[in-house]
PDB file of C-alpha atoms in Angstrom:
ATOM      1  CA  MET D   1     125.655 107.051 113.022  1.00 72.00           C
ATOM      2  CA  ALA D   2     122.033 106.742 113.648  1.00 82.00           C
ATOM      3  CA  ARG D   3     120.291 103.114 113.806  1.00 86.00           C
ATOM      4  CA  PHE D   4     116.548 102.079 113.077  1.00 90.00           C
ATOM      5  CA  GLN D   5     114.833  98.746 113.756  1.00 95.00           C
ATOM      6  CA  HIS D   6     111.532  97.806 113.026  1.00 96.00           C
ATOM      7  CA  THR D   7     109.672  94.122 112.952  1.00 97.00           C
ATOM      8  CA  VAL D   8     106.816  93.598 110.854  1.00 97.00           C
ATOM      9  CA  THR D   9     104.382  90.692 109.626  1.00 98.00           C
ATOM     10  CA  LEU D  10     104.122  89.558 106.387  1.00 97.00           C
ATOM     11  CA  ALA D  11     102.296  87.082 104.383  1.00 97.00           C
ATOM     12  CA  PRO D  12     104.542  84.373 103.403  1.00 96.00           C
ATOM     13  CA  VAL D  13     105.570  83.355  99.936  1.00 95.00           C
ATOM     14  CA  PRO D  14     105.832  79.545  99.005  1.00 93.00           C
ATOM     15  CA  ARG D  15     109.071  78.288  97.762  1.00 94.00           C
ATOM     16  CA  ARG D  16     107.660  76.183  94.505  1.00 92.00           C
ATOM     17  CA  TRP D  17     105.472  79.102  93.820  1.00 92.00           C
ATOM     18  CA  LEU D  18     108.116  81.426  93.659  1.00 92.00           C
ATOM     19  CA  GLU D  19     110.299  79.239  91.371  1.00 92.00           C
ATOM     20  CA  SER D  20     107.445  78.186  89.174  1.00 90.00           C
ATOM     21  CA  CYS D  21     106.757  81.872  88.401  1.00 89.00           C
ATOM     22  CA  VAL D  22     110.386  82.471  87.465  1.00 91.00           C
ATOM     23  CA  ALA D  23     110.246  79.555  85.231  1.00 90.00           C
ATOM     24  CA  ALA D  24     106.644  80.556  83.653  1.00 88.00           C
ATOM     25  CA  LEU D  25     108.417  84.343  82.818  1.00 89.00           C
ATOM     26  CA  HIS D  26     111.346  82.606  81.236  1.00 92.00           C
ATOM     27  CA  ASP D  27     108.704  80.081  79.072  1.00 90.00           C
ATOM     28  CA  LEU D  28     106.850  83.324  78.255  1.00 89.00           C
ATOM     29  CA  ALA D  29     110.258  85.293  77.004  1.00 92.00           C
ATOM     30  CA  GLU D  30     111.710  82.024  75.453  1.00 92.00           C
ATOM     31  CA  GLY D  31     108.383  81.470  73.640  1.00 91.00           C
ATOM     32  CA  THR D  32     108.383  85.019  71.977  1.00 92.00           C
ATOM     33  CA  ASP D  33     109.289  85.265  68.414  1.00 92.00           C
ATOM     34  CA  VAL D  34     110.837  87.967  66.406  1.00 92.00           C
ATOM     35  CA  GLU D  35     109.460  89.358  62.958  1.00 88.00           C
ATOM     36  CA  GLY D  36     111.621  91.936  61.667  1.00 83.00           C
ATOM     37  CA  ALA D  37     111.621  93.964  65.109  1.00 87.00           C
ATOM     38  CA  ARG D  38     108.307  93.293  66.493  1.00 89.00           C
ATOM     39  CA  LEU D  39     107.696  90.694  69.226  1.00 91.00           C
ATOM     40  CA  ARG D  40     105.175  87.968  68.691  1.00 90.00           C
ATOM     41  CA  LEU D  41     103.869  86.060  71.620  1.00 89.00           C
ATOM     42  CA  PRO D  42     103.610  82.113  71.955  1.00 88.00           C
ATOM     43  CA  ASP D  43     100.049  82.696  71.294  1.00 85.00           C
ATOM     44  CA  GLY D  44     100.195  84.419  68.024  1.00 87.00           C
ATOM     45  CA  ARG D  45      99.322  88.079  69.020  1.00 87.00           C
ATOM     46  CA  LEU D  46     101.801  90.650  68.038  1.00 87.00           C
ATOM     47  CA  LEU D  47     102.905  93.110  70.740  1.00 85.00           C
ATOM     48  CA  PRO D  48     102.050  96.840  70.476  1.00 83.00           C
ATOM     49  CA  GLY D  49     105.110  97.866  72.638  1.00 77.00           C
ATOM     50  CA  PRO D  50     108.555  96.907  72.845  1.00 87.00           C
ATOM     51  CA  VAL D  51     110.671  96.178  69.798  1.00 90.00           C
ATOM     52  CA  LEU D  52     114.303  94.236  69.164  1.00 93.00           C
ATOM     53  CA  ALA D  53     116.451  97.517  68.220  1.00 92.00           C
ATOM     54  CA  GLU D  54     119.733  95.864  68.361  1.00 93.00           C
ATOM     55  CA  GLY D  55     121.223  92.069  68.437  1.00 94.00           C
ATOM     56  CA  ARG D  56     119.317  88.758  68.407  1.00 94.00           C
ATOM     57  CA  HIS D  57     116.534  87.855  70.646  1.00 94.00           C
ATOM     58  CA  LEU D  58     117.537  87.160  73.979  1.00 94.00           C
ATOM     59  CA  ARG D  59     121.090  87.312  73.420  1.00 96.00           C
ATOM     60  CA  PRO D  60     123.906  88.903  75.448  1.00 96.00           C
ATOM     61  CA  GLY D  61     123.701  92.244  73.465  1.00 96.00           C
ATOM     62  CA  ALA D  62     119.979  92.502  72.517  1.00 96.00           C
ATOM     63  CA  ARG D  63     118.146  95.573  73.283  1.00 95.00           C
ATOM     64  CA  TYR D  64     114.890  96.450  73.518  1.00 94.00           C
ATOM     65  CA  ARG D  65     113.071  99.841  73.304  1.00 92.00           C
ATOM     66  CA  PRO D  66     109.641 101.113  73.448  1.00 88.00           C
ATOM     67  CA  VAL D  67     107.961 102.634  70.850  1.00 84.00           C
ATOM     68  CA  ASN D  68     107.577 106.319  71.124  1.00 77.00           C
ATOM     69  CA  GLU D  69     103.794 107.384  70.598  1.00 71.00           C
ATOM     70  CA  LYS D  70     104.201 110.399  68.586  1.00 70.00           C
ATOM     71  CA  ASP D  71     106.177 108.948  65.419  1.00 68.00           C
ATOM     72  CA  GLY D  72     106.024 104.956  66.450  1.00 69.00           C
ATOM     73  CA  ARG D  73     109.784 104.600  66.143  1.00 78.00           C
ATOM     74  CA  PRO D  74     111.666 103.504  69.075  1.00 78.00           C
ATOM     75  CA  ASP D  75     112.425 105.597  72.141  1.00 78.00           C
ATOM     76  CA  PRO D  76     116.137 106.713  72.311  1.00 82.00           C
ATOM     77  CA  ASP D  77     115.562 107.736  76.012  1.00 84.00           C
ATOM     78  CA  GLN D  78     114.592 103.901  77.241  1.00 90.00           C
ATOM     79  CA  CYS D  79     116.106 100.966  76.665  1.00 93.00           C
ATOM     80  CA  VAL D  80     116.635  97.273  78.254  1.00 95.00           C
ATOM     81  CA  THR D  81     119.800  95.311  77.232  1.00 96.00           C
ATOM     82  CA  VAL D  82     120.265  91.713  77.893  1.00 97.00           C
ATOM     83  CA  LEU D  83     123.555  91.297  79.730  1.00 97.00           C
ATOM     84  CA  ALA D  84     122.690  87.317  80.374  1.00 97.00           C
ATOM     85  CA  TRP D  85     120.571  84.739  79.488  1.00 96.00           C
ATOM     86  CA  ASP D  86     121.281  81.360  80.665  1.00 95.00           C
ATOM     87  CA  ARG D  87     118.218  79.427  82.558  1.00 93.00           C
ATOM     88  CA  ARG D  88     121.088  77.262  84.463  1.00 92.00           C
ATOM     89  CA  ARG D  89     123.097  80.090  85.114  1.00 94.00           C
ATOM     90  CA  GLU D  90     122.533  83.222  85.069  1.00 95.00           C
ATOM     91  CA  THR D  91     119.970  85.995  83.605  1.00 96.00           C
ATOM     92  CA  ALA D  92     120.806  89.775  83.965  1.00 97.00           C
ATOM     93  CA  LEU D  93     119.243  92.698  82.172  1.00 97.00           C
ATOM     94  CA  GLU D  94     120.122  96.258  82.168  1.00 97.00           C
ATOM     95  CA  VAL D  95     117.218  98.965  82.233  1.00 96.00           C
ATOM     96  CA  VAL D  96     118.376 102.568  81.218  1.00 94.00           C
ATOM     97  CA  THR D  97     116.262 105.535  81.505  1.00 91.00           C
ATOM     98  CA  VAL D  98     117.104 109.117  80.224  1.00 89.00           C
ATOM     99  CA  ASP D  99     115.491 112.183  81.727  1.00 82.00           C
ATOM    100  CA  ASP D 100     116.092 115.308  79.681  1.00 76.00           C
ATOM    101  CA  ASP D 101     114.054 117.593  81.616  1.00 73.00           C
ATOM    102  CA  PRO D 102     116.187 120.655  81.437  1.00 72.00           C
ATOM    103  CA  ASP D 103     116.047 121.704  85.039  1.00 71.00           C
ATOM    104  CA  HIS D 104     117.149 118.203  86.036  1.00 73.00           C
ATOM    105  CA  PRO D 105     118.567 115.740  83.435  1.00 78.00           C
ATOM    106  CA  ALA D 106     119.609 112.643  84.867  1.00 84.00           C
ATOM    107  CA  ARG D 107     120.411 108.813  83.595  1.00 88.00           C
ATOM    108  CA  LEU D 108     118.840 105.889  85.599  1.00 91.00           C
ATOM    109  CA  ASP D 109     120.955 102.874  85.113  1.00 95.00           C
ATOM    110  CA  CYS D 110     119.645  99.742  86.591  1.00 96.00           C
ATOM    111  CA  VAL D 111     120.841  96.093  86.422  1.00 97.00           C
ATOM    112  CA  LEU D 112     118.878  92.902  87.802  1.00 97.00           C
ATOM    113  CA  GLY D 113     120.360  89.623  88.167  1.00 97.00           C
ATOM    114  CA  LEU D 114     119.319  86.168  89.145  1.00 97.00           C
ATOM    115  CA  THR D 115     121.131  82.969  89.806  1.00 95.00           C
ATOM    116  CA  SER D 116     119.746  80.720  88.348  1.00 90.00           C
ATOM    117  CA  ALA D 117     116.277  80.267  86.568  1.00 92.00           C
ATOM    118  CA  GLU D 118     115.865  76.326  87.057  1.00 90.00           C
ATOM    119  CA  ARG D 119     116.775  76.791  90.689  1.00 91.00           C
ATOM    120  CA  PRO D 120     116.856  80.569  92.043  1.00 95.00           C
ATOM    121  CA  ARG D 121     119.821  80.747  94.527  1.00 95.00           C
ATOM    122  CA  GLU D 122     120.365  84.676  94.473  1.00 96.00           C
ATOM    123  CA  VAL D 123     118.773  87.682  93.073  1.00 97.00           C
ATOM    124  CA  SER D 124     120.507  91.286  92.863  1.00 97.00           C
ATOM    125  CA  LEU D 125     119.824  94.826  92.008  1.00 97.00           C
ATOM    126  CA  SER D 126     121.848  97.836  91.543  1.00 97.00           C
ATOM    127  CA  ALA D 127     120.667 101.458  90.385  1.00 95.00           C
ATOM    128  CA  THR D 128     122.865 104.471  89.691  1.00 93.00           C
ATOM    129  CA  LEU D 129     121.410 108.116  89.532  1.00 88.00           C
ATOM    130  CA  HIS D 130     123.986 109.846  86.893  1.00 83.00           C
ATOM    131  CA  PRO D 131     122.848 113.942  87.156  1.00 81.00           C
ATOM    132  CA  SER D 132     123.897 115.422  83.845  1.00 73.00           C
ATOM    133  CA  GLY D 133     123.443 118.929  84.997  1.00 62.00           C
ATOM    134  CA  GLY D 134     127.418 119.933  85.699  1.00 58.00           C
ATOM    135  CA  LYS D 135     128.795 120.102  89.200  1.00 59.00           C
ATOM    136  CA  ARG D 136     125.862 121.910  90.743  1.00 57.00           C
ATOM    137  CA  GLN D 137     123.866 119.027  90.292  1.00 58.00           C
ATOM    138  CA  LYS D 138     126.331 116.225  91.466  1.00 61.00           C
ATOM    139  CA  HIS D 139     124.664 115.834  94.830  1.00 67.00           C
ATOM    140  CA  LEU D 140     121.365 114.803  93.548  1.00 71.00           C
ATOM    141  CA  GLY D 141     123.043 111.228  92.208  1.00 78.00           C
ATOM    142  CA  GLY D 142     123.542 107.985  93.814  1.00 88.00           C
ATOM    143  CA  THR D 143     124.147 104.747  93.993  1.00 93.00           C
ATOM    144  CA  GLY D 144     122.076 101.850  95.602  1.00 95.00           C
ATOM    145  CA  ARG D 145     122.119  97.882  95.553  1.00 97.00           C
ATOM    146  CA  ALA D 146     120.704  95.184  96.920  1.00 97.00           C
ATOM    147  CA  HIS D 147     121.217  91.190  97.319  1.00 97.00           C
ATOM    148  CA  LEU D 148     118.865  88.604  98.424  1.00 97.00           C
ATOM    149  CA  ASP D 149     120.089  85.021  98.797  1.00 96.00           C
ATOM    150  CA  LEU D 150     117.280  82.888  98.771  1.00 95.00           C
ATOM    151  CA  GLY D 151     118.864  79.911 100.455  1.00 93.00           C
ATOM    152  CA  ARG D 152     119.277  81.746 103.510  1.00 94.00           C
ATOM    153  CA  TRP D 153     115.701  83.032 103.194  1.00 95.00           C
ATOM    154  CA  TRP D 154     114.424  79.681 102.960  1.00 94.00           C
ATOM    155  CA  GLN D 155     116.516  78.364 105.505  1.00 93.00           C
ATOM    156  CA  ALA D 156     115.268  81.797 107.857  1.00 94.00           C
ATOM    157  CA  THR D 157     111.783  81.091 107.320  1.00 93.00           C
ATOM    158  CA  GLY D 158     111.950  77.519 107.908  1.00 88.00           C
ATOM    159  CA  HIS D 159     112.291  75.825 111.324  1.00 76.00           C
ATOM    160  CA  GLY D 160     115.597  75.034 111.277  1.00 70.00           C
ATOM    161  CA  ARG D 161     119.293  76.652 112.228  1.00 75.00           C
ATOM    162  CA  HIS D 162     119.082  80.733 111.269  1.00 80.00           C
ATOM    163  CA  PRO D 163     121.961  81.587 108.791  1.00 81.00           C
ATOM    164  CA  ALA D 164     124.577  83.611 110.025  1.00 83.00           C
ATOM    165  CA  ARG D 165     124.034  86.504 107.746  1.00 90.00           C
ATOM    166  CA  ALA D 166     121.209  88.528 106.796  1.00 94.00           C
ATOM    167  CA  PRO D 167     119.255  86.882 103.644  1.00 96.00           C
ATOM    168  CA  LEU D 168     118.712  90.161 102.212  1.00 97.00           C
ATOM    169  CA  SER D 169     121.023  93.288 102.445  1.00 97.00           C
ATOM    170  CA  GLY D 170     121.537  96.575 100.426  1.00 97.00           C
ATOM    171  CA  THR D 171     123.668  99.700 100.770  1.00 95.00           C
ATOM    172  CA  LEU D 172     122.636 103.590  99.452  1.00 91.00           C
ATOM    173  CA  ALA D 173     125.677 105.701  98.918  1.00 90.00           C
ATOM    174  CA  HIS D 174     125.073 109.583  98.513  1.00 81.00           C
ATOM    175  CA  THR D 175     127.775 112.347  98.197  1.00 75.00           C
ATOM    176  CA  LEU D 176     126.153 112.959 102.252  1.00 77.00           C
ATOM    177  CA  VAL D 177     125.120 109.825 103.899  1.00 82.00           C
ATOM    178  CA  ARG D 178     125.630 106.117 103.252  1.00 87.00           C
ATOM    179  CA  VAL D 179     122.498 103.616 104.511  1.00 92.00           C
ATOM    180  CA  THR D 180     122.991 100.037 105.002  1.00 94.00           C
ATOM    181  CA  VAL D 181     120.174  97.679 105.446  1.00 97.00           C
ATOM    182  CA  THR D 182     119.865  94.346 106.350  1.00 97.00           C
ATOM    183  CA  VAL D 183     116.755  92.334 106.626  1.00 97.00           C
ATOM    184  CA  VAL D 184     116.416  89.211 108.539  1.00 95.00           C
ATOM    185  CA  PRO D 185     112.772  86.962 108.636  1.00 96.00           C
ATOM    186  CA  ARG D 186     111.627  84.582 111.413  1.00 94.00           C
ATOM    187  CA  PRO D 187     108.693  82.235 111.132  1.00 94.00           C
ATOM    188  CA  ALA D 188     105.501  83.154 113.301  1.00 93.00           C
ATOM    189  CA  PRO D 189     103.727  80.366 114.781  1.00 92.00           C
ATOM    190  CA  ASP D 190     100.751  81.054 112.162  1.00 93.00           C
ATOM    191  CA  GLY D 191     102.999  80.343 109.497  1.00 92.00           C
ATOM    192  CA  SER D 192     103.378  84.291 108.657  1.00 96.00           C
ATOM    193  CA  TRP D 193     106.901  85.791 108.491  1.00 96.00           C
ATOM    194  CA  ARG D 194     108.047  88.144 111.071  1.00 96.00           C
ATOM    195  CA  VAL D 195     110.630  90.231 109.105  1.00 97.00           C
ATOM    196  CA  THR D 196     112.998  92.412 111.019  1.00 97.00           C
ATOM    197  CA  VAL D 197     114.448  95.223 109.147  1.00 97.00           C
ATOM    198  CA  LYS D 198     117.524  97.298 110.413  1.00 96.00           C
ATOM    199  CA  ALA D 199     118.847 100.538 108.727  1.00 93.00           C
ATOM    200  CA  ARG D 200     122.192 102.474 109.625  1.00 91.00           C
ATOM    201  CA  VAL D 201     123.105 105.941 108.669  1.00 88.00           C
ATOM    202  CA  ARG D 202     126.545 107.523 108.335  1.00 84.00           C
ATOM    203  CA  GLY D 203     127.171 110.902 107.339  1.00 71.00           C
ATOM    204  CA  ARG D 204     129.643 111.364 104.793  1.00 63.00           C
ATOM    205  CA  SER D 205     131.906 114.510 103.884  1.00 62.00           C
ATOM    206  CA  VAL D 206     130.646 117.693 105.293  1.00 51.00           C
ATOM    207  CA  ALA D 207     127.737 116.075 106.324  1.00 52.00           C
ATOM    208  CA  ARG D 208     129.556 113.120 108.680  1.00 54.00           C
ATOM    209  CA  PRO D 209     129.721 115.975 111.829  1.00 55.00           C
ATOM    210  CA  LEU D 210     126.211 117.045 111.374  1.00 52.00           C
ATOM    211  CA  LEU D 211     124.491 113.450 111.421  1.00 54.00           C
ATOM    212  CA  PRO D 212     124.678 112.819 115.496  1.00 56.00           C
ATOM    213  CA  LEU D 213     123.532 116.416 116.175  1.00 51.00           C
ATOM    214  CA  ALA D 214     120.397 115.762 113.486  1.00 56.00           C
ATOM    215  CA  ALA D 215     120.015 112.153 115.227  1.00 59.00           C
ATOM    216  CA  ALA D 216     119.560 113.643 118.214  1.00 55.00           C
ATOM    217  CA  VAL D 217     117.066 116.209 117.445  1.00 51.00           C
ATOM    218  CA  LEU D 218     115.286 114.590 114.915  1.00 57.00           C
ATOM    219  CA  GLY D 219     115.842 110.824 116.045  1.00 62.00           C
ATOM    220  CA  HIS D 220     112.332 110.086 117.170  1.00 75.00           C
ATOM    221  CA  ARG D 221     110.365 111.510 114.657  1.00 83.00           C
ATOM    222  CA  ALA D 222     112.766 109.747 112.128  1.00 82.00           C
ATOM    223  CA  ARG D 223     112.448 106.473 113.582  1.00 87.00           C
ATOM    224  CA  ARG D 224     108.640 106.871 113.725  1.00 89.00           C
ATOM    225  CA  ALA D 225     108.366 107.807 110.009  1.00 91.00           C
ATOM    226  CA  PHE D 226     110.702 104.581 109.424  1.00 90.00           C
ATOM    227  CA  ALA D 227     108.584 102.654 111.190  1.00 95.00           C
ATOM    228  CA  GLU D 228     105.185 103.825 109.664  1.00 96.00           C
ATOM    229  CA  ALA D 229     106.698 103.291 106.077  1.00 96.00           C
ATOM    230  CA  LEU D 230     107.725  99.691 106.700  1.00 97.00           C
ATOM    231  CA  ASP D 231     103.845  99.109 108.070  1.00 97.00           C
ATOM    232  CA  ARG D 232     102.646 100.672 104.808  1.00 97.00           C
ATOM    233  CA  ALA D 233     104.989  98.636 102.576  1.00 97.00           C
ATOM    234  CA  ALA D 234     103.633  95.623 105.110  1.00 97.00           C
ATOM    235  CA  ALA D 235      99.882  96.555 104.836  1.00 98.00           C
ATOM    236  CA  ALA D 236     100.171  96.614 100.805  1.00 97.00           C
ATOM    237  CA  TRP D 237     102.066  93.109 100.930  1.00 97.00           C
ATOM    238  CA  ASN D 238      99.502  91.850 103.230  1.00 97.00           C
ATOM    239  CA  THR D 239      96.416  93.082 100.976  1.00 96.00           C
ATOM    240  CA  GLN D 240      98.340  91.749  97.375  1.00 95.00           C
ATOM    241  CA  VAL D 241     100.509  88.926  98.188  1.00 95.00           C
ATOM    242  CA  PRO D 242      97.900  86.210  99.381  1.00 94.00           C
ATOM    243  CA  ASP D 243      95.718  86.397  96.405  1.00 92.00           C
ATOM    244  CA  LEU D 244      98.868  86.371  93.948  1.00 90.00           C
ATOM    245  CA  VAL D 245      99.979  83.174  95.394  1.00 91.00           C
ATOM    246  CA  ARG D 246      96.532  81.666  94.683  1.00 90.00           C
ATOM    247  CA  LYS D 247      97.546  81.984  90.940  1.00 84.00           C
ATOM    248  CA  ASP D 248      99.728  79.389  89.262  1.00 79.00           C
ATOM    249  CA  GLY D 249     102.950  80.317  87.346  1.00 74.00           C
ATOM    250  CA  GLU D 250     100.635  79.467  83.929  1.00 79.00           C
ATOM    251  CA  ARG D 251      98.308  81.849  85.007  1.00 82.00           C
ATOM    252  CA  LEU D 252     100.741  84.513  85.784  1.00 82.00           C
ATOM    253  CA  ARG D 253     102.091  84.292  82.558  1.00 80.00           C
ATOM    254  CA  ALA D 254      98.717  84.740  80.857  1.00 82.00           C
ATOM    255  CA  GLU D 255      97.944  87.380  82.575  1.00 83.00           C
ATOM    256  CA  LEU D 256     101.423  89.263  82.091  1.00 81.00           C
ATOM    257  CA  ALA D 257     100.895  88.636  78.134  1.00 80.00           C
ATOM    258  CA  ASP D 258      97.609  90.037  78.479  1.00 80.00           C
ATOM    259  CA  ALA D 259      99.244  93.374  80.367  1.00 80.00           C
ATOM    260  CA  LEU D 260     101.609  93.597  77.457  1.00 76.00           C
ATOM    261  CA  LEU D 261      99.054  93.888  75.126  1.00 75.00           C
ATOM    262  CA  ASP D 262      97.552  96.644  76.573  1.00 71.00           C
ATOM    263  CA  PRO D 263      99.231  99.883  75.063  1.00 56.00           C
TER     264      PRO D 263
END
């Protein structure tokens, strides 16, 4: 098993701002009307992109597909399905993308869940890559899962007792390796977040006896690459987030609506 750990400093995200953004996004979706299969924004503008392909708007089972630019028909290779839509309980969406590349055909299934929109408590994400090129391609597949407990996150970034478990955790399972990640924030004196990321890598199948050797030979280089990747991600966060949190939910909703109108 190989272990990695690195700490970065992030610009904070206010809790009330995040909750207002979640509410604004739900308001935008619920204020959108359906005309035939086309979607019309609350201000009356028609969306040029996704159409309602099946079911009733925002009801479980509703499916939305982007429009194919070549023939103007719904794209069968991409689909967003509503699994749940209840602001008080749960919002869940499934996104499926099919890649028909003749050399590496595959299907990617992602499920995003939120509990709940009125008082966000938990966020979950799962993604599974299904290669469809036969047994020779099976090593390209894998599954990833992440879970964010917002209650523990706000507790950890405050000045009270620290939560017993990591607020953010995830796993990545492959035929040869399994990676477990935990993310724990702490408040810094200047109000920013000091976020520690820990990762454990375990070998599976034929890779199990080879991982200790690889860790001994490449351990320092791998840890440096791990730290550099997190530093780059933190730099991008600190460049974009401070400007973002200055915008209220209504402004973000308007900007999202404008973005959806750009084909």
